Structure formats: structure tokens, C-alpha cells
Amino acid sequence: MSFVVRKGKKEDLPHVLRLIEELAIYEREPDAVNVTVDELEKDGFGQNPLYGLFVGEADGEIVGIALYYFRYSTWNGKVLYLEDLVVTESERGKGYGRDLLNAIIQEADKQNCRLCTWQVLDWNEPSIKFYKSIGADLDEGWINCTVKQSDYKNFY
């Protein structure tokens, strides 16, 4: 079986959305995905792309994705943030996640980012074990904060 990681293309987006939906189910949020293929195309392949994308193909079929974007740290400067790393359930354990993560780390290096960061749910033991095995620092001292669009009006 051949596996290759490459930059994502517009025509990959239906498969990308399928993997995003699979991730939402895995993360116990099956109804949380609101993004559409059209939005993914506009936001990732328009004039000012908001994210970058790698796909992993096994024998020509997309079985994994790594979606990232850049943010800025007041302490460190440019940071590559890995939003999601997904390998479809039937293909896990074959090293594809590591290959996708390697592509992300290489992109961070190429883009001169001082940090590459991401999050993992505290109950996701397989991913935590994987990230620890590659030497990632897992910082348990931060709490995520989010305001949903429907609540914006509460702030002004």
C-alpha cells in the first residue's frame, strides 16, 4: 500500500469535510459541524486563504488531513497552529498520522515559525500517548475560552 502526503486542493474538499464530520463524531460532537464545502473553498482557496491543508492518500484515496493556520504570539512571533489532524478510523495505527504531523512540522520550519501548537482532548488517550511519544509538551495549565457567534451581542 502506498501512502503520500500532499498539499490539499479544492477538489479534495468533499473528502475533507467527510473527515471533519468523522472527527466531530469521534470527539462526541456529532452535530457541531457547521462549515460547508463552499465555505472551505472560499476560506482556504480564496484571495487571502485563512488556512492551509495537507491530505494523506492511501492508494489514491484520501484517508487523512492536517488543517492548519498561522497565529501570532506576543512572546514568540509567528506560530503554526494545527487545527485538526484526522486519520479515518479504519486507517489508524499505520503511521499516517505521524506522516501528516511531519508535514505540519516541516511547514512550520519552512515558514520560520517559532512554535507549532495544537490541542488534544483530555480523554483522548491514544492521541495523548502518541504526542508524548514524539516529544510534544502537553501543557495542562491553560483553559480554552470561546464565544459563539450567537452570543456576540452580549458583548456590545
CSV table of C-alpha atoms in Angstrom, one decimal:
chain,number,residue,atom,x,y,z
A,1,MET,CA,0.0,0.0,0.0
A,2,SER,CA,1.3,3.4,-0.9
A,3,PHE,CA,0.8,6.5,1.3
A,4,VAL,CA,1.6,10.0,0.2
A,5,VAL,CA,1.1,13.4,1.9
A,6,ARG,CA,0.5,16.4,-0.3
A,7,LYS,CA,-1.0,19.9,-0.2
A,8,GLY,CA,-4.7,19.9,-0.4
A,9,LYS,CA,-6.6,21.1,-3.4
A,10,LYS,CA,-10.2,22.4,-4.0
A,11,GLU,CA,-11.4,19.1,-5.4
A,12,ASP,CA,-10.3,17.4,-2.1
A,13,LEU,CA,-12.8,19.4,0.0
A,14,PRO,CA,-15.8,17.0,-0.1
A,15,HIS,CA,-13.4,14.3,1.3
A,16,VAL,CA,-12.0,16.8,3.8
A,17,LEU,CA,-15.5,17.7,5.1
A,18,ARG,CA,-16.3,14.0,5.5
A,19,LEU,CA,-13.2,13.6,7.7
A,20,ILE,CA,-14.1,16.7,9.7
A,21,GLU,CA,-17.5,15.2,10.3
A,22,GLU,CA,-15.9,11.9,11.3
A,23,LEU,CA,-13.7,13.8,13.8
A,24,ALA,CA,-16.8,15.5,15.2
A,25,ILE,CA,-18.4,12.1,15.9
A,26,TYR,CA,-15.2,10.8,17.5
A,27,GLU,CA,-15.0,13.9,19.7
A,28,ARG,CA,-18.6,13.4,20.8
A,29,GLU,CA,-19.9,16.4,19.0
A,30,PRO,CA,-21.8,14.8,16.0
A,31,ASP,CA,-23.9,17.9,15.4
A,32,ALA,CA,-21.2,20.5,15.8
A,33,VAL,CA,-20.0,20.8,12.2
A,34,ASN,CA,-21.5,23.9,10.5
A,35,VAL,CA,-18.9,24.5,7.8
A,36,THR,CA,-19.7,23.7,4.2
A,37,VAL,CA,-17.6,22.7,1.2
A,38,ASP,CA,-18.3,26.1,-0.3
A,39,GLU,CA,-17.1,27.8,2.9
A,40,LEU,CA,-14.0,25.6,3.0
A,41,GLU,CA,-13.3,26.6,-0.6
A,42,LYS,CA,-13.8,30.3,-0.1
A,43,ASP,CA,-11.8,30.4,3.2
A,44,GLY,CA,-8.9,28.1,2.1
A,45,PHE,CA,-8.6,28.8,-1.6
A,46,GLY,CA,-9.7,32.4,-2.0
A,47,GLN,CA,-7.5,35.6,-2.4
A,48,ASN,CA,-6.5,35.5,1.3
A,49,PRO,CA,-6.5,31.9,2.5
A,50,LEU,CA,-7.3,31.5,6.1
A,51,TYR,CA,-5.9,28.0,6.4
A,52,GLY,CA,-3.6,25.5,4.8
A,53,LEU,CA,-4.2,21.9,4.3
A,54,PHE,CA,-2.4,18.6,3.8
A,55,VAL,CA,-4.1,15.5,2.8
A,56,GLY,CA,-2.9,11.9,3.2
A,57,GLU,CA,-3.7,9.4,0.4
A,58,ALA,CA,-3.5,5.7,0.7
A,59,ASP,CA,-3.6,4.1,-2.7
A,60,GLY,CA,-5.1,7.3,-4.2
A,61,GLU,CA,-7.9,7.6,-1.6
A,62,ILE,CA,-7.9,10.5,1.0
A,63,VAL,CA,-7.7,8.9,4.4
A,64,GLY,CA,-6.3,11.8,6.5
A,65,ILE,CA,-6.0,15.5,6.7
A,66,ALA,CA,-4.0,18.1,8.6
A,67,LEU,CA,-5.6,21.6,8.6
A,68,TYR,CA,-3.5,24.5,10.0
A,69,TYR,CA,-3.4,28.2,10.1
A,70,PHE,CA,-1.0,30.9,11.4
A,71,ARG,CA,-1.4,32.9,14.5
A,72,TYR,CA,0.8,35.4,16.3
A,73,SER,CA,2.3,35.0,19.8
A,74,THR,CA,3.4,38.2,21.6
A,75,TRP,CA,6.2,36.2,23.2
A,76,ASN,CA,7.3,34.1,20.2
A,77,GLY,CA,6.1,35.7,17.0
A,78,LYS,CA,4.7,33.6,14.2
A,79,VAL,CA,3.1,30.3,15.2
A,80,LEU,CA,1.7,27.5,13.1
A,81,TYR,CA,-1.5,26.2,14.8
A,82,LEU,CA,-2.6,22.7,13.8
A,83,GLU,CA,-6.4,22.9,14.0
A,84,ASP,CA,-7.1,19.3,13.2
A,85,LEU,CA,-5.2,16.1,12.4
A,86,VAL,CA,-7.5,13.3,11.3
A,87,VAL,CA,-7.0,9.8,10.0
A,88,THR,CA,-10.1,7.8,9.2
A,89,GLU,CA,-10.7,5.2,11.8
A,90,SER,CA,-10.0,2.2,9.5
A,91,GLU,CA,-6.6,3.5,8.7
A,92,ARG,CA,-5.3,4.5,12.2
A,93,GLY,CA,-2.2,2.8,13.6
A,94,LYS,CA,-0.4,2.7,10.2
A,95,GLY,CA,1.8,5.7,10.8
A,96,TYR,CA,-0.3,8.0,8.6
A,97,GLY,CA,-0.9,10.5,11.5
A,98,ARG,CA,2.8,10.8,12.1
A,99,ASP,CA,3.4,11.4,8.4
A,100,LEU,CA,0.8,14.2,8.4
A,101,LEU,CA,2.3,15.7,11.5
A,102,ASN,CA,5.8,15.6,10.0
A,103,ALA,CA,4.4,17.6,7.0
A,104,ILE,CA,3.0,20.2,9.5
A,105,ILE,CA,6.3,20.4,11.4
A,106,GLN,CA,8.2,20.8,8.1
A,107,GLU,CA,5.7,23.6,7.1
A,108,ALA,CA,6.3,25.3,10.4
A,109,ASP,CA,10.0,25.2,9.8
A,110,LYS,CA,9.7,26.4,6.2
A,111,GLN,CA,7.5,29.3,7.3
A,112,ASN,CA,10.0,30.2,10.1
A,113,CYS,CA,7.5,29.6,12.9
A,114,ARG,CA,9.0,29.5,16.4
A,115,LEU,CA,6.2,27.3,17.6
A,116,CYS,CA,3.9,24.7,16.3
A,117,THR,CA,0.9,24.2,18.6
A,118,TRP,CA,-2.3,22.2,18.8
A,119,GLN,CA,-4.8,20.9,21.3
A,120,VAL,CA,-5.9,17.4,22.4
A,121,LEU,CA,-9.0,16.5,24.4
A,122,ASP,CA,-8.0,15.3,27.9
A,123,TRP,CA,-9.8,12.0,27.4
A,124,ASN,CA,-8.2,11.2,24.1
A,125,GLU,CA,-5.6,8.8,25.4
A,126,PRO,CA,-4.4,7.3,22.1
A,127,SER,CA,-3.6,10.8,20.8
A,128,ILE,CA,-2.0,11.9,24.1
A,129,LYS,CA,0.2,8.8,24.1
A,130,PHE,CA,1.2,9.5,20.5
A,131,TYR,CA,2.0,13.2,21.2
A,132,LYS,CA,4.0,12.3,24.2
A,133,SER,CA,5.9,9.6,22.3
A,134,ILE,CA,7.2,12.2,19.8
A,135,GLY,CA,8.3,14.6,22.5
A,136,ALA,CA,5.5,17.2,22.4
A,137,ASP,CA,4.9,19.2,25.5
A,138,LEU,CA,1.4,18.8,26.8
A,139,ASP,CA,0.5,21.9,28.8
A,140,GLU,CA,-2.4,21.3,31.2
A,141,GLY,CA,-2.3,24.8,32.6
A,142,TRP,CA,-4.5,26.5,30.1
A,143,ILE,CA,-8.3,26.7,29.8
A,144,ASN,CA,-9.9,27.3,26.4
A,145,CYS,CA,-12.3,30.2,26.1
A,146,THR,CA,-14.8,30.5,23.3
A,147,VAL,CA,-17.7,32.9,22.4
A,148,LYS,CA,-20.2,31.6,19.8
A,149,GLN,CA,-21.5,34.0,17.2
A,150,SER,CA,-25.0,33.7,18.6
A,151,ASP,CA,-23.6,35.2,21.8
A,152,TYR,CA,-21.6,38.1,20.3
A,153,LYS,CA,-24.5,40.5,21.0
A,154,ASN,CA,-23.9,40.0,24.8
A,155,PHE,CA,-20.6,41.8,24.5
A,156,TYR,CA,-21.7,45.1,22.9
